[in-house]
Coordinates of C-alpha atoms in Angstrom, one line a residue:
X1 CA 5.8 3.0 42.9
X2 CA 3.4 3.8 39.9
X3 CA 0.8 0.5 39.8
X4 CA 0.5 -0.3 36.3
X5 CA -2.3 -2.7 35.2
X6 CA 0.2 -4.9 33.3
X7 CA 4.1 -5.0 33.0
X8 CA 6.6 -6.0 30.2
X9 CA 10.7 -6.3 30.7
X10 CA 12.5 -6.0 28.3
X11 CA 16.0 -7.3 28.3
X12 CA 18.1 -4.3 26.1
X13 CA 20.9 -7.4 25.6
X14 CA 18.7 -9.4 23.4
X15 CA 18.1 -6.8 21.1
X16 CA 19.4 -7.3 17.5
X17 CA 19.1 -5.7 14.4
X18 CA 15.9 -6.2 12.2
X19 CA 14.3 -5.2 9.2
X20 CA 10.7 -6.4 7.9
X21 CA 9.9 -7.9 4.9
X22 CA 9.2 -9.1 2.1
X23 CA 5.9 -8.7 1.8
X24 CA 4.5 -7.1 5.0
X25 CA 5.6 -4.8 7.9
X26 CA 5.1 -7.0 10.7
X27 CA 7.4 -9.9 9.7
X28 CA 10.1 -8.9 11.7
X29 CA 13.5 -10.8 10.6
X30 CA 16.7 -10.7 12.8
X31 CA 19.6 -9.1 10.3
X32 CA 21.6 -12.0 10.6
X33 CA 18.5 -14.5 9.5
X34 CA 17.7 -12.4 6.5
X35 CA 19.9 -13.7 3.6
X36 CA 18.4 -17.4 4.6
X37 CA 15.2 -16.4 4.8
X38 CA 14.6 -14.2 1.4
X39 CA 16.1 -17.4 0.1
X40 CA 13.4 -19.6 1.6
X41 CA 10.7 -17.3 0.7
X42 CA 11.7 -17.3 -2.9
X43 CA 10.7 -21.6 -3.2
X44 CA 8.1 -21.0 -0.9
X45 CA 4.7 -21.4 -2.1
X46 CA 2.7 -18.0 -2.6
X47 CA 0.1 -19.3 -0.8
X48 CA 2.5 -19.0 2.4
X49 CA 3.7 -15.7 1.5
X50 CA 6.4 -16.9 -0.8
X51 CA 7.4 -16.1 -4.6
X52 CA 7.1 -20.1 -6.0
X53 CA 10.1 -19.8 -7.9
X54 CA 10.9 -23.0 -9.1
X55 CA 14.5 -24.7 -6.9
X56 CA 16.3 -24.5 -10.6
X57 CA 15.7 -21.0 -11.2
X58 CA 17.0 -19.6 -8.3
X59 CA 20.6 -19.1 -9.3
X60 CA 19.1 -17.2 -12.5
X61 CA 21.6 -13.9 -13.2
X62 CA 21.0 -11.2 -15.9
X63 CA 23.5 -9.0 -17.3
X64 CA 21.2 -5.8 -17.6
X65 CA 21.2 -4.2 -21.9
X66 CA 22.9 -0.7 -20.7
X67 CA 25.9 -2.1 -19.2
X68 CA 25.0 -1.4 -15.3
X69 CA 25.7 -4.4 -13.9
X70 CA 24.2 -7.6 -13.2
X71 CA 21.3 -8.9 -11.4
X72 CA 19.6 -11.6 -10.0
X73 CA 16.9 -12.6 -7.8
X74 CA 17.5 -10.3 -4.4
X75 CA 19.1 -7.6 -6.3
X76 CA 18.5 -3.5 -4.7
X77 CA 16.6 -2.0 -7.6
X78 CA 15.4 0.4 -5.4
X79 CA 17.0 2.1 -2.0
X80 CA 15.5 4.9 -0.6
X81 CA 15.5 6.7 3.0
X82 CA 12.0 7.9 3.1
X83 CA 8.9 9.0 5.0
X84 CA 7.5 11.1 7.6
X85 CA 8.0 8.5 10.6
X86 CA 11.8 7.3 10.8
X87 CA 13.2 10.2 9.4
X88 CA 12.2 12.6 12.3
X89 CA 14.7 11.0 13.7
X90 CA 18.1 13.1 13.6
X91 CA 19.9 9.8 15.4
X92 CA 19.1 7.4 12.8
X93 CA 19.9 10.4 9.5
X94 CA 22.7 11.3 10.9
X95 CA 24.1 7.6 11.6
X96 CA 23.1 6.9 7.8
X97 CA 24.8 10.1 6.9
X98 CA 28.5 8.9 8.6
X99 CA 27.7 5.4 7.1
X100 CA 27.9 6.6 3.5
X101 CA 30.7 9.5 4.9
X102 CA 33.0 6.2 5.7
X103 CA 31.6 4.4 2.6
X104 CA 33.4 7.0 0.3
X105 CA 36.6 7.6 2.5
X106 CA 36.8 3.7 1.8
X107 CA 36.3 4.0 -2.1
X108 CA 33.0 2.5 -2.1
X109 CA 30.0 3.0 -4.4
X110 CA 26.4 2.0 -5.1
X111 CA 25.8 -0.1 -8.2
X112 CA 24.6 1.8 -10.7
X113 CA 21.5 -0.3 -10.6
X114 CA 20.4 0.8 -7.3
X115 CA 18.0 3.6 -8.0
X116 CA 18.1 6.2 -4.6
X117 CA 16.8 8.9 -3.3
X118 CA 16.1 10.2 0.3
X119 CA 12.9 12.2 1.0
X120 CA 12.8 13.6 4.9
X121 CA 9.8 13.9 6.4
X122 CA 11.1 17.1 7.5
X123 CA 12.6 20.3 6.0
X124 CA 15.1 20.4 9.3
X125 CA 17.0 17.4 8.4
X126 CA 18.7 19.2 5.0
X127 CA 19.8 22.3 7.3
X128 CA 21.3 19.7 10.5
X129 CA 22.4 17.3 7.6
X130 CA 24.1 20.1 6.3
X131 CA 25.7 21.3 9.4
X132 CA 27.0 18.3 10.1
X133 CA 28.8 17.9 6.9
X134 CA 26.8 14.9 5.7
X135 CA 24.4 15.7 3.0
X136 CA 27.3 15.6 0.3
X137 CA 28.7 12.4 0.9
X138 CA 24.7 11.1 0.6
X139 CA 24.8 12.6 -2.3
X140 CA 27.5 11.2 -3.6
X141 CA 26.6 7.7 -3.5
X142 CA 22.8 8.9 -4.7
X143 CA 21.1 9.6 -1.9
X144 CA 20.1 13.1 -3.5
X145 CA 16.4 15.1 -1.8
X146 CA 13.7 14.6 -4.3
X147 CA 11.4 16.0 -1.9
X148 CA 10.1 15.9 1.6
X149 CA 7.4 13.7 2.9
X150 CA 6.1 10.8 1.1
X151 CA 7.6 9.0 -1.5
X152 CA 8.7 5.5 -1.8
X153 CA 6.5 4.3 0.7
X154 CA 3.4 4.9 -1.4
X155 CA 5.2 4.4 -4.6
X156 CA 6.6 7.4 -5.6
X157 CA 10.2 6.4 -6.4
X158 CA 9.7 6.8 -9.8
X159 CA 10.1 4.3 -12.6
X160 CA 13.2 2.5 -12.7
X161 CA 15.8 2.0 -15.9
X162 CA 14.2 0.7 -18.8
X163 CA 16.9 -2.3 -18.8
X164 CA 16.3 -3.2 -15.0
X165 CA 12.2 -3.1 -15.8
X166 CA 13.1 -5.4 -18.7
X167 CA 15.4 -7.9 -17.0
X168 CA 13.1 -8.5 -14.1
X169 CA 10.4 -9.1 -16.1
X170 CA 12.0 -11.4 -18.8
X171 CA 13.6 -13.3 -16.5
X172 CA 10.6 -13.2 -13.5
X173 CA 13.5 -12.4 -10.9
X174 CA 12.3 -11.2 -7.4
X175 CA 14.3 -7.9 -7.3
X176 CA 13.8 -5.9 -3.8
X177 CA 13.5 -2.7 -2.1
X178 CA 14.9 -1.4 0.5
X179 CA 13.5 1.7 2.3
X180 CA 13.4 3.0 6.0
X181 CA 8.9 3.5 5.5
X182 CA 6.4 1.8 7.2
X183 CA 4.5 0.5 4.9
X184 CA 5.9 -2.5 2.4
X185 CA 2.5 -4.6 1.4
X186 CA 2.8 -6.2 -2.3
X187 CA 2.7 -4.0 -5.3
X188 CA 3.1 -0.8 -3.7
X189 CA 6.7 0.2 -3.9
X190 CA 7.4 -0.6 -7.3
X191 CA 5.8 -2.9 -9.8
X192 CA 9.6 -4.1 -10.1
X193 CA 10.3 -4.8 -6.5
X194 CA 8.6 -7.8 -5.7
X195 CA 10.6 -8.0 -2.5
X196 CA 10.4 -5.4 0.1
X197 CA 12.0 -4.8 3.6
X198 CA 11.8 -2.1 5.8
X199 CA 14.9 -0.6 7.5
X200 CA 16.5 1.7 9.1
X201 CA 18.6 4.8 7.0
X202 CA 21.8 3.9 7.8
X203 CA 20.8 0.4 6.7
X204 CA 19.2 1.4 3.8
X205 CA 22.9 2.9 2.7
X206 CA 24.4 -0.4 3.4
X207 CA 21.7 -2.5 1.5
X208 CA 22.5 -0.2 -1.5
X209 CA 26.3 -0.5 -1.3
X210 CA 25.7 -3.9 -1.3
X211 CA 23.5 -4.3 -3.9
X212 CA 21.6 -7.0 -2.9
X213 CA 19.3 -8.4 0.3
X214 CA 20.9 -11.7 0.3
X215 CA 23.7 -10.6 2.1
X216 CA 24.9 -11.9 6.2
X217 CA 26.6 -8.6 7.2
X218 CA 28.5 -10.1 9.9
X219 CA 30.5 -12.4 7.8
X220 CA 30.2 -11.3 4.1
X221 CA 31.5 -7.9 3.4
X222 CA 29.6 -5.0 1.3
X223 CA 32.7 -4.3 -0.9
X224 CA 36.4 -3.8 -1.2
X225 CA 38.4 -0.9 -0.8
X226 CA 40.7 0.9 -2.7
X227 CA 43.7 -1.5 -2.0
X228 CA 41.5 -4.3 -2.5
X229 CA 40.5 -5.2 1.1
X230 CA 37.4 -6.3 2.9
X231 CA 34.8 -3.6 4.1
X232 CA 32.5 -4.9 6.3
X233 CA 29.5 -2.9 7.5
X234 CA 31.3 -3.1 11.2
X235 CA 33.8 -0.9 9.7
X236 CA 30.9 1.7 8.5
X237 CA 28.7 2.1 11.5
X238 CA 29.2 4.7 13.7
X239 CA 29.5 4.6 17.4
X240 CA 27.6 6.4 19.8
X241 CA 30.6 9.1 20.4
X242 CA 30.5 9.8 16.8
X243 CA 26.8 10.0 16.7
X244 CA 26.8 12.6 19.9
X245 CA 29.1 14.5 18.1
X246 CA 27.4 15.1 14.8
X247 CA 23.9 15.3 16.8
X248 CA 25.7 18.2 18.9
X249 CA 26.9 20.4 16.4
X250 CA 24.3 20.1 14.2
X251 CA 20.8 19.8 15.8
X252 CA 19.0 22.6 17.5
X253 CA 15.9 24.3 17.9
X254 CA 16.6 27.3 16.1
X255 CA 16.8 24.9 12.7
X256 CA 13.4 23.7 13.1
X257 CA 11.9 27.4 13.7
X258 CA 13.9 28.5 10.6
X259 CA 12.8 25.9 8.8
X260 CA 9.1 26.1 9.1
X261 CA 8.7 30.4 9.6
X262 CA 7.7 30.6 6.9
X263 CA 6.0 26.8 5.5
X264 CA 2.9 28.0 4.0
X265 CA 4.8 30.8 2.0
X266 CA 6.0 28.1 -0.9
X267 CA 8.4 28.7 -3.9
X268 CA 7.4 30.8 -7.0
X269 CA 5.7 28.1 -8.7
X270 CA 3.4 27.2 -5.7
X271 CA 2.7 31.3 -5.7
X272 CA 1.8 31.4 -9.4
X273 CA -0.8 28.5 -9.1
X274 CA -4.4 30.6 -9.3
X275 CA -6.5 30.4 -6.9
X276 CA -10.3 31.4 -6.7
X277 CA -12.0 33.1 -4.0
X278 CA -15.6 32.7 -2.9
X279 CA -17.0 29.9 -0.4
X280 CA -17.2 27.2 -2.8
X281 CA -15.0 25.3 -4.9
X282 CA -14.8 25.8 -8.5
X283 CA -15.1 22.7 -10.1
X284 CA -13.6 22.5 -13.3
X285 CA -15.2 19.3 -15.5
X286 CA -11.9 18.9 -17.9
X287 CA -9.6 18.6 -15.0
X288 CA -8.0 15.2 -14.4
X289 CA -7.2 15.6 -10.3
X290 CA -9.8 17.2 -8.7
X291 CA -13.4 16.5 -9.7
X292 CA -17.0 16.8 -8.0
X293 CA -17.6 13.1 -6.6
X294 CA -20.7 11.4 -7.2
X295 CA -21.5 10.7 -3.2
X296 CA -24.8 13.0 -3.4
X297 CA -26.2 12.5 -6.5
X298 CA -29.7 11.8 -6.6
X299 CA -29.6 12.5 -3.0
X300 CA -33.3 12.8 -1.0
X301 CA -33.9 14.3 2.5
X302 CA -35.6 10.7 3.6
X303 CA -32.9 8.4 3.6
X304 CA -33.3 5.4 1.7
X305 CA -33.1 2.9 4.3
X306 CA -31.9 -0.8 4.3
X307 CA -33.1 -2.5 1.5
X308 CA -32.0 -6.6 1.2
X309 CA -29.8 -7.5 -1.5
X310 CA -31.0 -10.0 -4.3
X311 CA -29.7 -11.5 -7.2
X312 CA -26.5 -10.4 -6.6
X313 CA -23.4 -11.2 -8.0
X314 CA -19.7 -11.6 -6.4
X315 CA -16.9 -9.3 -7.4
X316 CA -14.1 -11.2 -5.9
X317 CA -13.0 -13.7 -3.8
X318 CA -10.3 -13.2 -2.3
X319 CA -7.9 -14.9 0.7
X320 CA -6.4 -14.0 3.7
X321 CA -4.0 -11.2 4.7
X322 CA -6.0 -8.8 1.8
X323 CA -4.7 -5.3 2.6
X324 CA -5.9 -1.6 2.2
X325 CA -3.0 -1.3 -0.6
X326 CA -5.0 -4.9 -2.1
X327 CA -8.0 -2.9 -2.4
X328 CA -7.7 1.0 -2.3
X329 CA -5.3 2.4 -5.4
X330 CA -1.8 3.0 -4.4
X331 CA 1.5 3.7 -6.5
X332 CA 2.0 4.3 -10.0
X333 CA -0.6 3.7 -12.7
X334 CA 0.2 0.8 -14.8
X335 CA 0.0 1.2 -18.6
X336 CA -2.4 -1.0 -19.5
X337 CA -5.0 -0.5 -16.8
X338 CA -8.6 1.2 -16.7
X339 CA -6.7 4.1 -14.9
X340 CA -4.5 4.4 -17.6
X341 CA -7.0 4.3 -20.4
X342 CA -9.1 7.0 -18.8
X343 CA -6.6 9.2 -18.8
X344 CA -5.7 8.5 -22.4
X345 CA -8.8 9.0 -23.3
X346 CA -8.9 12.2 -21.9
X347 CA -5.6 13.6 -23.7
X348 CA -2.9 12.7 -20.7
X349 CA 0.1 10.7 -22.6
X350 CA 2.0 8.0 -20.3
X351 CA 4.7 10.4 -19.1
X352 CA 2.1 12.3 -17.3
X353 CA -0.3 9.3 -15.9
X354 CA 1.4 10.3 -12.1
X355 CA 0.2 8.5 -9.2
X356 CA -2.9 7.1 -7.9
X357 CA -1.8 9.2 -4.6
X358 CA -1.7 12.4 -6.5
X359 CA -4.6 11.8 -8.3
X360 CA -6.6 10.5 -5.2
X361 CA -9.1 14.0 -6.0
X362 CA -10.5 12.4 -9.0
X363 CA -12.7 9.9 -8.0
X364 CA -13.1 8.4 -12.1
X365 CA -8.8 7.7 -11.5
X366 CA -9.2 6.2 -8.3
X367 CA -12.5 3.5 -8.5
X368 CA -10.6 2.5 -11.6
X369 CA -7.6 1.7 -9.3
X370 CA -9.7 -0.1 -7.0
X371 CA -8.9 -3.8 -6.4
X372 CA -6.8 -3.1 -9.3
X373 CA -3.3 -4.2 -7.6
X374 CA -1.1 -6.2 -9.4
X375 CA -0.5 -8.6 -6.8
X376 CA -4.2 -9.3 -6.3
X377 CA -5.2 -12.7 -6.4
X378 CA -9.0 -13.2 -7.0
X379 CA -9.5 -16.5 -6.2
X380 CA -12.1 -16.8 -8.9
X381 CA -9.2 -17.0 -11.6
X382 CA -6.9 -19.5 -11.5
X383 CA -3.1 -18.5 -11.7
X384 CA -3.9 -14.7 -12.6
X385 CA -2.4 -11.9 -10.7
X386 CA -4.0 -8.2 -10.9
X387 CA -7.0 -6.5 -10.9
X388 CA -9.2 -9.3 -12.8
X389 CA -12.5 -11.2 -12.0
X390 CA -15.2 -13.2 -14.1
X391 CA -18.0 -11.7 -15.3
X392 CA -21.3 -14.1 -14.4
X393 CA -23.4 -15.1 -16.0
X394 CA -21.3 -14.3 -19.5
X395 CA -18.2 -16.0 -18.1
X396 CA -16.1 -13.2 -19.5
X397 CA -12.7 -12.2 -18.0
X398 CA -12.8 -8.5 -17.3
X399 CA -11.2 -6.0 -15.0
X400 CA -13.0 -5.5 -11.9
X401 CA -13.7 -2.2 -12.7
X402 CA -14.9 -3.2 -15.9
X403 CA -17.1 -5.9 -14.6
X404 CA -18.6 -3.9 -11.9
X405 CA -19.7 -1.2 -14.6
X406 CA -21.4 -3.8 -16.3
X407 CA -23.0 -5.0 -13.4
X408 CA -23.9 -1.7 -12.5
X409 CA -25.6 -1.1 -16.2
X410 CA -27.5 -4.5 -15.5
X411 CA -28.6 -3.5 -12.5
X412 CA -27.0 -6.6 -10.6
X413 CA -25.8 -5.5 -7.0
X414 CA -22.5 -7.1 -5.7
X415 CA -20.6 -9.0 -2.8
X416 CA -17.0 -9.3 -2.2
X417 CA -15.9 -12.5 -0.2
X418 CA -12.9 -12.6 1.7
X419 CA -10.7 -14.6 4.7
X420 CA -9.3 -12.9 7.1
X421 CA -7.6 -9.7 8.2
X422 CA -10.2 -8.4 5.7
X423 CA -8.1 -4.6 5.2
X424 CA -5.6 -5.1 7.6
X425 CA -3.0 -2.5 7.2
X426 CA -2.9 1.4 7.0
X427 CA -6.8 1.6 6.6
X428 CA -6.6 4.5 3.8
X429 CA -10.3 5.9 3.0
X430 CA -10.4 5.0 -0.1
X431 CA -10.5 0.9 0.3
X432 CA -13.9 2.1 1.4
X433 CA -14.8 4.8 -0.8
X434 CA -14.2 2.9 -4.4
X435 CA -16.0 -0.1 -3.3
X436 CA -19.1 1.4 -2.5
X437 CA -18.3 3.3 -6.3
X438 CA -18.0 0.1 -8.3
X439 CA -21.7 -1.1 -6.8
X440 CA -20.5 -3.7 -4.1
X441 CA -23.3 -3.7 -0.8
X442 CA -22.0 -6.4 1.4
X443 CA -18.3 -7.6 2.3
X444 CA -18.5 -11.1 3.6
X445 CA -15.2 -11.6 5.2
X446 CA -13.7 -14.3 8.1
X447 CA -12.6 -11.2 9.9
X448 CA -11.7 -7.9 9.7
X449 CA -9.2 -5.3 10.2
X450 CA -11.3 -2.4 12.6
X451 CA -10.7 0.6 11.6
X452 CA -11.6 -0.7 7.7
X453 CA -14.3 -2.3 9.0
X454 CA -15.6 0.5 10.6
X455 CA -14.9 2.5 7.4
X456 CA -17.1 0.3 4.9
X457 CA -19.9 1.0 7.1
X458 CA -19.3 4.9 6.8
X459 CA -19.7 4.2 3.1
X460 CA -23.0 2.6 3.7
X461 CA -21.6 -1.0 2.6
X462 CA -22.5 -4.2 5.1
X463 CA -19.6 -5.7 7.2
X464 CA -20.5 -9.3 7.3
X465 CA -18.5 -12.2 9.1
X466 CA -18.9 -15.7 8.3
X467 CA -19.5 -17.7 11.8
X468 CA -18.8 -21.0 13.5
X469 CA -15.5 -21.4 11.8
X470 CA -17.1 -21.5 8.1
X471 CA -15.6 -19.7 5.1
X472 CA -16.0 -19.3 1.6
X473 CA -14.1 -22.5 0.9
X474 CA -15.5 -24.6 3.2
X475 CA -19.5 -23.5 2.2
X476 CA -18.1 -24.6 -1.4
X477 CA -18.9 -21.1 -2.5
X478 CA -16.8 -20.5 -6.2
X479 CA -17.8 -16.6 -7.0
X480 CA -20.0 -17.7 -9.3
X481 CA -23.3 -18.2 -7.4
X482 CA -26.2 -15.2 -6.7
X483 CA -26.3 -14.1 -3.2
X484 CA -29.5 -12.6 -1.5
X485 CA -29.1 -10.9 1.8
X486 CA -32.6 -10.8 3.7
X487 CA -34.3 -8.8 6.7
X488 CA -31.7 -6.1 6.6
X489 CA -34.5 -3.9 8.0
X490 CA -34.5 -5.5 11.1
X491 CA -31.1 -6.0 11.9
X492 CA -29.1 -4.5 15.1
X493 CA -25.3 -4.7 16.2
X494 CA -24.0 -7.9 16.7
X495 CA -26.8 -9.6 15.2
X496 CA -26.8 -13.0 12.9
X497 CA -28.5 -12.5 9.6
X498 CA -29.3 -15.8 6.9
X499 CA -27.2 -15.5 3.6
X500 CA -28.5 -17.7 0.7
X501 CA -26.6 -18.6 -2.3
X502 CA -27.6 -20.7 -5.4
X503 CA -25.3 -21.9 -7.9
X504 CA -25.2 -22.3 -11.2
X505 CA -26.4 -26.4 -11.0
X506 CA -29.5 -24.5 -9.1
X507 CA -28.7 -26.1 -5.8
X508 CA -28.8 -23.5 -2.6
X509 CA -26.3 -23.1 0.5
X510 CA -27.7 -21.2 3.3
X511 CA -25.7 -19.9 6.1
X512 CA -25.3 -17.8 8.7
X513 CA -23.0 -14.3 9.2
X514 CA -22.9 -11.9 11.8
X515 CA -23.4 -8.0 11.4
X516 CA -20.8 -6.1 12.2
X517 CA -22.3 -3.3 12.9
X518 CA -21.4 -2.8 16.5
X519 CA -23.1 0.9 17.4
X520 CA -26.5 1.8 16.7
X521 CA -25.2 5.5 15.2
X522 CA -23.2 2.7 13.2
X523 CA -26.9 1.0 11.9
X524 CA -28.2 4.6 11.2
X525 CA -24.8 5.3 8.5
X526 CA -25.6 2.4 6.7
X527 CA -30.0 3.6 6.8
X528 CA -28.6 6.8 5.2
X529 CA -26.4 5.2 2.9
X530 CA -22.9 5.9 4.6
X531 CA -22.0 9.2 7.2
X532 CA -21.6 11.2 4.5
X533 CA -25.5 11.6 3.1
X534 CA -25.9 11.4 6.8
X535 CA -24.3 14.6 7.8
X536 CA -25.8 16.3 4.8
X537 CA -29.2 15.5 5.5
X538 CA -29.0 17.0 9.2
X539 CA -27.3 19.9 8.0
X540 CA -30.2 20.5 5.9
X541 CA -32.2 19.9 9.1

């Protein structure tokens, strides 16, 4: 027998159904606990993760202006099978594909409220959905291809109806999502869907039949039928025969080789996009996606070195649990935010604002998305949500970004602090990339998430950890103090370094943080300024 360094059984009988959610992908909850838990989470405090609606408001129903229906908090605004991870799977499309088969055998539908969609990962699973006789009974009840890849899961579901969008927010109702991603972390599925769980795609159909999240599916049933009895999602979900026979006569290898032959050949419009030739790039200044970014301007052959921080100024402060979706911009561009007034100001009307995803080439888009999240609490502000912060010594409420160009102009250097899990999540690039662009040099943080620890210091910005179980809140530290960062020049991995801080009353707090800079090739990125100035300097030998 094979000796394995550890072991882990399993027992296959104690497995139940799940989805995550609301708010992030590793809160597993049992199927069966979820109706009482999204009702829990709505009293709970935010501070634990919860929505703080008020006990008396919970019960609050809308009847929506275009005659769709009615909604409350838990309500499906959005359903969608999506992404590049679960729906590889021809098991769980297929299974999703016979629920919503039996749903319309039954006379079922999904509220007209429920925007869908279903976006496959894969160009195969049209052709075996197809074959199998089950991509027109998705599209019946909605399920429609938009596209393939990513969608939802970073956002790019669309708007919803102008009368949901009004309800939710005129009534502050926690309406959810539903999608079968990977990724669910506050304000990136929908500004709308403040609620959102993971699941599988045949669960996804069900939670939009249903209409709601609030639902025990073992006792309460998704609808009626056309004689006016109970349909229970028991009576929708396939068994394994029924799966093994769709999977047979539908799935092969010849779909997969038919469907990529020919992938890079694209459709007429991709073929009538112009293309240059020539080793370089041709940057074009008016364009709004792809622009020359700033990382090597002013760029000498000696690198600059560490140079200590003084005088500087904090840009946020910020809990616990602060993801890369927190920081790094991610899902549509909201209409009132520097994003959105860039691109106004440079002749693109609302209709066409787009994505922060698909306008991650434009570097003037994206630092303006930075830390602009909706759901971002800067612990600075009392009771504000979004992208906001306090501009010091002025005392001004101003966007981040806003705030850090100001700094910038002054010449002040900045600090974010933060608690811990500093970036946990999918560490995308640009959590790094557009704080080092709005000016901040050090990250004091309780702890980190790795990888985006790891990726600050590629961006020439200083990991620090507080130590001996001290944080922002306990040192007394409010945002609005200076902060000067000494002896940088000396420092090595894993070393402490003294961190002073004077308030506005003049009195100081010392204390100490430790460098997480853990690799000396780690300590020469941040010497050059981050990897990138780094590999340019040694190409230029």
């Amino acid at each position: 027998a094979p000796v394995f360094s550890s072991q882990v059984e399993l027992d296959l009988g104690a497995v139940v159904p799940c989805v995550a959610g609301p708010k992030r992908p590793q809160d597993r909850v049992s199927l069966d606990a979820l109706a009482p838990g999204f009702r829990q989470s709505l009293v709970a405090p935010v501070a634990e993760r919860g929505f703080g609606i008020a006990p008396e408001k919970t019960a609050t129903r809308v009847r929506l202006a275009d005659g769709s229906g009615e909604i409350g908090h838990g309500s499906v605004i959005i359903a969608s099978i999506t992404s590049c991870t679960n729906t590889s799977n021809p098991a769980v499309m297929l299974a999703a594909g016979l629920v919503a088969k039996k749903a319309l055998l039954r006379g079922l539908s999904v509220p007209a409220f429920v925007k869908t969609s279903l976006a496959p990962g894969s160009r195969a699973v049209e052709s075996y959905l197809s074959r199998a006789g089950l991509l027109a009974p998705l599209e019946q009840l909605g399920f429609s291809i938009v596209g393939y890849g990513c969608a939802t899961c970073i956002g790019n579901s669309g708007p919803v109806s102008e009368a949901v969008a009004d309800a939710v927010r005129d009534a502050d109702l926690v309406a959810a999502a539903v999608l079968s991603g990977n990724r669910n972390f506050e304000g990136r599925i929908s500004p709308q869907a403040r609620a959102n769980y993971l699941a599988s795609p045949p669960l996804v159909v069900a939670f939009a039949l249903a209409g709601r999240v609030d639902i025990d599916f073992a006792t309460e049933s998704i609808g009626t039928d056309k004689a006016g009895n109970p349909v229970m999602l028991r009576d929708l979900w396939p068994d394994d025969a029924e799966l093994a026979a769709a999977e047979a006569g539908a799935v092969s290898r010849v779909i997969f080789e038919e469907s990529y032959a020919d992938v890079f050949a694209g459709d007429e419009r991709w073929a009538a996009v112009p293309a240059g030739s020539g080793m370089r790039f041709d940057w074009q200044p008016a364009s709004t996606y792809v622009r020359l970014p700033p990382y090597f301007e002013g760029l000498t052959q000696e690198p600059p070195g560490l140079k200590d921080v003084r005088d500087a100024r904090v840009l946020a402060v910020l809990g616990d649990s602060v993801t890369t979706d927190h920081i790094s911009p991610a899902g549509s561009i909201a209409k009132d935010s520097p994003a959105a007034r860039y691109l106004g100001a440079q002749g693109v009307g609302k209709a066409d604002f787009n994505s922060y995803g698909s306008r991650r080439g434009n570097h003037e888009v994206m630092m303006r998305g930075t830390l602009a999240n909706i759901r971002l609490k800067n612990l600075m502000l009392s009771g504000v949500e979004g992208g906001m912060t306090r501009h010091m010594p002025s005392g001004e409420t101003l966007s981040i970004y806003d705030a850090a160009m100001r700094y910038k102009a002054e010449k002040v250097p900045t600090v974010i602090l933060a608690g811990k899990d500093y970036g946990m999540g999918s560490s995308r690039d640009w959590a790094a990339k557009g704080v080092q662009l709005l000016g901040v040099r050090a990250v004091i943080a309780v702890s980190y998430e790795r990888i985006h620890r790891s990726n600050l210091v590629g961006m020439g910005v200083l990991p620090l950890e507080f130590v001996d179980g001290q944080d922002a809140a306990s040192l007394g530290l409010d945002g609005n103090e200076t902060f000067a960062i000494s002896g940088l020049d000396g420092i090595g991995p894993g070393c402490r370094i003294g961190v002073e801080a004077v308030r506005t009353d003049g009195s100081v707090v010392r204390f100490e943080t430790l460098v997480r800079v853990d690799a000396a090739v780690e300590l020469e990125y941040l010497r050059h300024g981050g990897i990138l100035p780094m590999m340019v300097r040694q190409l230029r030998g």
